mmCIF file of C-alpha atoms in Angstrom:
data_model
loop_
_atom_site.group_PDB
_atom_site.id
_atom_site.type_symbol
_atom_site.label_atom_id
_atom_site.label_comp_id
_atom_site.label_asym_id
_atom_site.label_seq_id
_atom_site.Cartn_x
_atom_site.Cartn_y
_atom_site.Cartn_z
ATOM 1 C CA UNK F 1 -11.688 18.212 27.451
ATOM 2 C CA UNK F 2 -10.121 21.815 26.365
ATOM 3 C CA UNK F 3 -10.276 22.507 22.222
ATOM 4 C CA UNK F 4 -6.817 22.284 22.129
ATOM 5 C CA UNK F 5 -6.427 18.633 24.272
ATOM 6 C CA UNK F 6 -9.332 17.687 21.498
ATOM 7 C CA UNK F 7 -7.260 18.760 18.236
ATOM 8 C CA UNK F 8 -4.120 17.456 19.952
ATOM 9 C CA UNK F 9 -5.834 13.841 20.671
ATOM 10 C CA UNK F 10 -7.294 14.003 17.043
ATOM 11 C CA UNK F 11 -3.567 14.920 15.916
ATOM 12 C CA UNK F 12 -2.050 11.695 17.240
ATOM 13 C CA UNK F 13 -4.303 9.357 16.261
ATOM 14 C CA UNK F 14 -4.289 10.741 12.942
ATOM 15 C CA UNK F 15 -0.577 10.251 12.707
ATOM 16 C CA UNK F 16 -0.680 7.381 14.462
ATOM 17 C CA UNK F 17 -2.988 5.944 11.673
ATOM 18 C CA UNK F 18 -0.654 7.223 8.917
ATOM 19 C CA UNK F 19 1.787 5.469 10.530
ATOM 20 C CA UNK F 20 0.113 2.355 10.649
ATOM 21 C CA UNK F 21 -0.702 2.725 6.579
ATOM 22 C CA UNK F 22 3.054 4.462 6.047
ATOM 23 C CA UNK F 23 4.339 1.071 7.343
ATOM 24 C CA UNK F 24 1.854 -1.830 6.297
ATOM 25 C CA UNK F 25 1.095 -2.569 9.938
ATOM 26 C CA UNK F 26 2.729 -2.293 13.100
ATOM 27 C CA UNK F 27 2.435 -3.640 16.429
ATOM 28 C CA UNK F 28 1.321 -0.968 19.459
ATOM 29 C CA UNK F 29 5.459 -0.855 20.365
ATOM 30 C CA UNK F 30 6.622 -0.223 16.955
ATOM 31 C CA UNK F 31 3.590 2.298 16.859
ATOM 32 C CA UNK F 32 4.477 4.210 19.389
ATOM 33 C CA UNK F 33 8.108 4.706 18.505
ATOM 34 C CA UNK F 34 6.616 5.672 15.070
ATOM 35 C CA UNK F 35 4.706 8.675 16.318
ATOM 36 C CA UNK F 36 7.196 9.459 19.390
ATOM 37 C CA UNK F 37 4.393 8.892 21.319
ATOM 38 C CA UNK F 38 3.890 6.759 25.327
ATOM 39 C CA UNK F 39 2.691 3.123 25.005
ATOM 40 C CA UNK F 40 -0.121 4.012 27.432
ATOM 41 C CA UNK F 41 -1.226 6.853 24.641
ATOM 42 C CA UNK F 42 -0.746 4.975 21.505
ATOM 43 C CA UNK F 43 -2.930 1.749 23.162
ATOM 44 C CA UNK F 44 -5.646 4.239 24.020
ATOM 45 C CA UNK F 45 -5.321 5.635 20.160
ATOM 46 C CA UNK F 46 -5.073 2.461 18.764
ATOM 47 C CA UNK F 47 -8.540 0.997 20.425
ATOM 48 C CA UNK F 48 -10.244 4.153 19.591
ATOM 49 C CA UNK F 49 -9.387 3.129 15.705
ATOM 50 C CA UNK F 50 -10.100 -0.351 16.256
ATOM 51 C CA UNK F 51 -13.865 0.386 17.425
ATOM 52 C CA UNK F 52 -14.281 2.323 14.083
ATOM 53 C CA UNK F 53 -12.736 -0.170 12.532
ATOM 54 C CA UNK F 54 -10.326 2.512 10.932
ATOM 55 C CA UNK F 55 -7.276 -0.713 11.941
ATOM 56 C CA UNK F 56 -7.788 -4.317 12.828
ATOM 57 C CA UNK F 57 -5.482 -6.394 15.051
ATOM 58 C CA UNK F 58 -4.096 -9.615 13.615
ATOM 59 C CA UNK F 59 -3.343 -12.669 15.364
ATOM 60 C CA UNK F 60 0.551 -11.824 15.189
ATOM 61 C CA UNK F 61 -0.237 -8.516 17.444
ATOM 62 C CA UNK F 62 0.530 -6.502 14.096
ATOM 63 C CA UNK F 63 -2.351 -3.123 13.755
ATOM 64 C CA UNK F 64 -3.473 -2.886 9.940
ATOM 65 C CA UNK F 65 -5.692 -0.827 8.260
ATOM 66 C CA UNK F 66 -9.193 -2.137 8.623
ATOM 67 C CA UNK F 67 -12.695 -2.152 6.687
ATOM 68 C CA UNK F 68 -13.916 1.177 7.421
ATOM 69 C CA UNK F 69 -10.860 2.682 6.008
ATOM 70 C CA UNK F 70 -10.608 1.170 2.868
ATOM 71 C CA UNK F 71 -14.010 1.562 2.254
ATOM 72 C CA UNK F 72 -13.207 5.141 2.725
ATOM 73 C CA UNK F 73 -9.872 4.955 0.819
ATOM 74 C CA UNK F 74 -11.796 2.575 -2.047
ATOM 75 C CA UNK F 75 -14.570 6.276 -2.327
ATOM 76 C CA UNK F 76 -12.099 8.847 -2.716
ATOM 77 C CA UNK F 77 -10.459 6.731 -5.215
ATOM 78 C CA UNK F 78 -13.719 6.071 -6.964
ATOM 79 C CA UNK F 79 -14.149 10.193 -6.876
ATOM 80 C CA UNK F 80 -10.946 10.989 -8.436
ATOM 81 C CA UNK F 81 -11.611 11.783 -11.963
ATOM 82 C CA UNK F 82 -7.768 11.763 -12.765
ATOM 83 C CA UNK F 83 -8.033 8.045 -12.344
ATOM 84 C CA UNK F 84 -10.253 6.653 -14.719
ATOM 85 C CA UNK F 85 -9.188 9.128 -17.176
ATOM 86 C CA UNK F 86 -5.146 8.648 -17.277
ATOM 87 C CA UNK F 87 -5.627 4.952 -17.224
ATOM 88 C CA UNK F 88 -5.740 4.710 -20.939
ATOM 89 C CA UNK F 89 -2.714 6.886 -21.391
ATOM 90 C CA UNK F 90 -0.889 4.981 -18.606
ATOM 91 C CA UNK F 91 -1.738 1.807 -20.752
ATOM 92 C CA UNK F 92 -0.520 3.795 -24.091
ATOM 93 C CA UNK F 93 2.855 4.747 -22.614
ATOM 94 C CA UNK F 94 3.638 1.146 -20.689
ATOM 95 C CA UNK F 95 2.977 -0.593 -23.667
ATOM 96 C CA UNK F 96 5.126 1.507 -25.690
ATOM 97 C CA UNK F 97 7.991 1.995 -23.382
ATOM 98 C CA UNK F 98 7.492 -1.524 -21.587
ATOM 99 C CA UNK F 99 8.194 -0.060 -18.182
ATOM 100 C CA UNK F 100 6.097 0.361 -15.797
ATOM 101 C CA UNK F 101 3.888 3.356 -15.694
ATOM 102 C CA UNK F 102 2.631 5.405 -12.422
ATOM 103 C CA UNK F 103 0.131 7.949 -11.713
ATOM 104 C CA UNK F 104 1.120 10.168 -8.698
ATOM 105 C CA UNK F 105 -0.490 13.483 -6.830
ATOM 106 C CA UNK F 106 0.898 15.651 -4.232
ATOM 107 C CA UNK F 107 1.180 13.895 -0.696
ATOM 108 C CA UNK F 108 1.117 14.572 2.669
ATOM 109 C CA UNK F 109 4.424 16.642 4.220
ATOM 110 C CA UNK F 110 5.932 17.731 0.948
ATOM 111 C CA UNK F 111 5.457 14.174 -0.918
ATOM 112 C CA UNK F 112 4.368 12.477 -4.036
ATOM 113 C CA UNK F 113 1.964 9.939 -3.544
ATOM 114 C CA UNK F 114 1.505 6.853 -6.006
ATOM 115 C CA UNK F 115 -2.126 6.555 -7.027
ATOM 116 C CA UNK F 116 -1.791 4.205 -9.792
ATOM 117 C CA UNK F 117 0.140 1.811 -11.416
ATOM 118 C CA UNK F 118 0.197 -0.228 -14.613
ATOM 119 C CA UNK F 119 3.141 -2.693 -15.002
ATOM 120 C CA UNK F 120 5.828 -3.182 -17.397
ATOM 121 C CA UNK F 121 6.259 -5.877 -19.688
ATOM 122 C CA UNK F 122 10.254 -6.659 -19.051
ATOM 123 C CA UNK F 123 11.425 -9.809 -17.167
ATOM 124 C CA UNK F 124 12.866 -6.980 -14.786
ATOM 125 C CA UNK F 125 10.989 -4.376 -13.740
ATOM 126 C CA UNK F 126 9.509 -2.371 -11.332
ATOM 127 C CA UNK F 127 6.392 -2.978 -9.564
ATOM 128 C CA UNK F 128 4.333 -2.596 -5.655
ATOM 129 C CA UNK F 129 4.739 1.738 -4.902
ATOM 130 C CA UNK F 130 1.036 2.232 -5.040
ATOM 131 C CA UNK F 131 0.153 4.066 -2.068
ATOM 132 C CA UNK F 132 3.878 5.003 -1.303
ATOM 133 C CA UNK F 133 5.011 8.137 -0.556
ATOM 134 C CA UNK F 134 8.245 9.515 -2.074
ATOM 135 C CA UNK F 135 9.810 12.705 -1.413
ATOM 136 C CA UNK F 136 9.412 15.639 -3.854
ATOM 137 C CA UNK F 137 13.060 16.845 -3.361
ATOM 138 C CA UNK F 138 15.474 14.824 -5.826
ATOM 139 C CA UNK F 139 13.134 12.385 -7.117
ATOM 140 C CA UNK F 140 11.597 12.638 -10.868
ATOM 141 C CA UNK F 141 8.084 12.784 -10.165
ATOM 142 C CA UNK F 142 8.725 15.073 -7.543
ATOM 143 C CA UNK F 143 10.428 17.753 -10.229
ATOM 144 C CA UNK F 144 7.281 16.650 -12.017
ATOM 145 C CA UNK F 145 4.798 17.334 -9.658
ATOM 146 C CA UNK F 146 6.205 20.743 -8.276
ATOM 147 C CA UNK F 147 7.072 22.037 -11.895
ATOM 148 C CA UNK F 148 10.333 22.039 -12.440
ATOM 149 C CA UNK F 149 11.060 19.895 -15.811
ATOM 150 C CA UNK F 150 12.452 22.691 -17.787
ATOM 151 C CA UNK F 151 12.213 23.031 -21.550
ATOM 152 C CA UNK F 152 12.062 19.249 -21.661
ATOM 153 C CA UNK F 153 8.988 19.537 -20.056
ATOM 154 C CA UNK F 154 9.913 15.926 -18.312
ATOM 155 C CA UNK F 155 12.152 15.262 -15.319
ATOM 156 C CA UNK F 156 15.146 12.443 -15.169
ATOM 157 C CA UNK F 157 16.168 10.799 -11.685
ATOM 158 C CA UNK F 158 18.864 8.216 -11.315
ATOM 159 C CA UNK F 159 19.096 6.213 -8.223
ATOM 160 C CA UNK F 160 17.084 8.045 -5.919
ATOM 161 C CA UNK F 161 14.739 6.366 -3.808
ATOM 162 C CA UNK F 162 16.059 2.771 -4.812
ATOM 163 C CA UNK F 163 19.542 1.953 -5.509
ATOM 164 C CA UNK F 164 19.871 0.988 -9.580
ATOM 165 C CA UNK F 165 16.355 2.227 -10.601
ATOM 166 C CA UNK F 166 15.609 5.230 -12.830
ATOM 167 C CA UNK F 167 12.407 7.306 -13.035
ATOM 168 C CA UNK F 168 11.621 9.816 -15.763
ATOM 169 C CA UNK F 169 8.796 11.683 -15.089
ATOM 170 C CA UNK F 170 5.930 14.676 -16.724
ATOM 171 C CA UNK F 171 3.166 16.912 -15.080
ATOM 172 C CA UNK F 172 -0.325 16.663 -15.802
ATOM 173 C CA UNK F 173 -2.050 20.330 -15.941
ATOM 174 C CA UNK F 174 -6.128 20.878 -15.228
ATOM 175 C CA UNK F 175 -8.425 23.299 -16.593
ATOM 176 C CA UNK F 176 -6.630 26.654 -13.993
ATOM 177 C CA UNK F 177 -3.131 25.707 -15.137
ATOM 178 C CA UNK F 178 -2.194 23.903 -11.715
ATOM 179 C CA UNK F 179 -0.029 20.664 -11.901
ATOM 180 C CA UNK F 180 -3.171 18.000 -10.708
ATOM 181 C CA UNK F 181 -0.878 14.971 -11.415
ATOM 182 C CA UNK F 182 2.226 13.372 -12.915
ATOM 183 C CA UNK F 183 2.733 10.440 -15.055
ATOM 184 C CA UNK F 184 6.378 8.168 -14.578
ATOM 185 C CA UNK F 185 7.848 5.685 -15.792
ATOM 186 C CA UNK F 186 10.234 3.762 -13.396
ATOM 187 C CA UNK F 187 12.935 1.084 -14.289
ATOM 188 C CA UNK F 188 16.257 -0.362 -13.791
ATOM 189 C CA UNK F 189 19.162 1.883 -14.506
ATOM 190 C CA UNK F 190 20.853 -0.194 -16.631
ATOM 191 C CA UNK F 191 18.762 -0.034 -19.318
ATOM 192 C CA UNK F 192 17.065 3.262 -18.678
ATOM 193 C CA UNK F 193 20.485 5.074 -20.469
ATOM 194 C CA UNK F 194 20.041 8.818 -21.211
ATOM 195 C CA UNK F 195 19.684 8.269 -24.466
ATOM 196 C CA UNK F 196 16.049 5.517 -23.962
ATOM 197 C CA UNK F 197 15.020 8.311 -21.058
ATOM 198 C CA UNK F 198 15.049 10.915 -23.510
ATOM 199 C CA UNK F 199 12.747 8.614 -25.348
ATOM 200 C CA UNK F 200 10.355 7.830 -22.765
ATOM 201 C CA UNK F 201 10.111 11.657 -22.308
ATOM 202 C CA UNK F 202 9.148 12.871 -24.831
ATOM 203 C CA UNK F 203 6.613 10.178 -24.415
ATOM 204 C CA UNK F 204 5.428 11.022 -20.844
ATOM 205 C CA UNK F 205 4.746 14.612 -22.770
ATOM 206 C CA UNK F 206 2.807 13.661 -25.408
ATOM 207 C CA UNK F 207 0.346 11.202 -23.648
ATOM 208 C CA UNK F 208 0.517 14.256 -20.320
ATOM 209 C CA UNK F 209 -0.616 17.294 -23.403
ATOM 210 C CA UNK F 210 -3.648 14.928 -24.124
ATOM 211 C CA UNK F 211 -4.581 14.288 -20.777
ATOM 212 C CA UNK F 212 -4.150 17.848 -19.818
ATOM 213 C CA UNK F 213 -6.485 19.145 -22.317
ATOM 214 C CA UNK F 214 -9.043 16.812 -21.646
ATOM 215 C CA UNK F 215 -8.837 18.239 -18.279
ATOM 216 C CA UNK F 216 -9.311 21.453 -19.586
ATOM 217 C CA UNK F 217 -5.800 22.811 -19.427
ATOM 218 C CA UNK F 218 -4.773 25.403 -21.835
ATOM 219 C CA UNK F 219 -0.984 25.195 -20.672
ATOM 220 C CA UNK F 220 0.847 24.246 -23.990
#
């Protein structure tokens, strides 16, 4: 096989594996429309995965992500030092805003990429986008993530990627001055009104400051 029949092969059945993730399982026709790709090529894909055990098949035909790739997914995790140390800020700013809090990076294909979450303490709120990808354009932790908050220094998105939920959202800066994170809070938009945003702000700020310089930031 040619280099460039190799890095195409390892191309699709990378994609074909985000897919799989993307979607919380699919079965080999809904995985092939997916990745635009033949039946015939996404079967041969999709067995090559299953002998790693990178996706299991379930008795309902559906592919899902399998052992090997959790364990995999469960390491990086465990060697991302932005984890264990915004958890106690994400706990500060749910239990003082009561929504629930998120800690997002920089995803594939110009995305932000939930990492963490700790929930709110509402009877309504918002819960289940860890591991989802959102788009960086026009959401809040998108603005967050690629630096554009302003003066603020937080970012405010109404009704964005789900009808009648708000997100309000602030970077997190490491030791070179490079946004390595964002913290958000997400709720509905009924109760998140501009002034209660403007609250949760200047929260976001406070508890992303701290976090920064413990990361060694010296952005102000």
């Amino acid at each position: 096989m040619a280099p460039g029949d190799v890095t195409r092969s390892a191309n699709r059945t990378f994609e074909l594996l985000g897919a799989i993730v993307e979607h919380g399982g699919l079965t080999l026709g809904d995985a092939a429309k997916a990745t635009d790709l033949a039946t015939s090529t996404a079967l041969r894909l999709i067995r090559s995965l299953e002998q790693t055990e990178f996706v299991v098949r379930g008795e309902d035909n559906v592919y899902r992500v399998g052992p090997r790739l959790l364990q995999i997914g469960a390491r990086a995790l465990g060697d991302n030092q932005l984890l264990p140390r915004a958890r106690p800020a994400m706990k500060a700013i749910a239990e003082t805003t009561r929504e629930s809090t998120y800690l997002s990076t920089i995803g594939p294909k110009d995305t932000a990429l939930y990492l963490d979450q700790i929930e709110g303490t509402h009877a309504i709120r918002h819960m289940g986008w860890v591991g989802q990808s959102v788009p960086l354009n026009g959401t809040a932790v998108g603005a967050a993530l690629s630096g554009k908050v302003g003066e603020s220094g937080y970012a405010i998105a109404h009704d964005t990627i789900e009808d009648h939920s708000t997100g309000v959202a602030a970077p997190i800066y490491n030791a070179v001055g490079q946004i390595a994170g964002a913290l958000s809070v997400v709720g509905p938009t009924f109760r998140l009104t501009d002034e209660v945003c403007a609250s949760h702000g200047r929260v976001l700020v406070a508890h992303c400051a701290r976090l920064s310089a413990e990361l060694g930031s010296q952005t102000p």
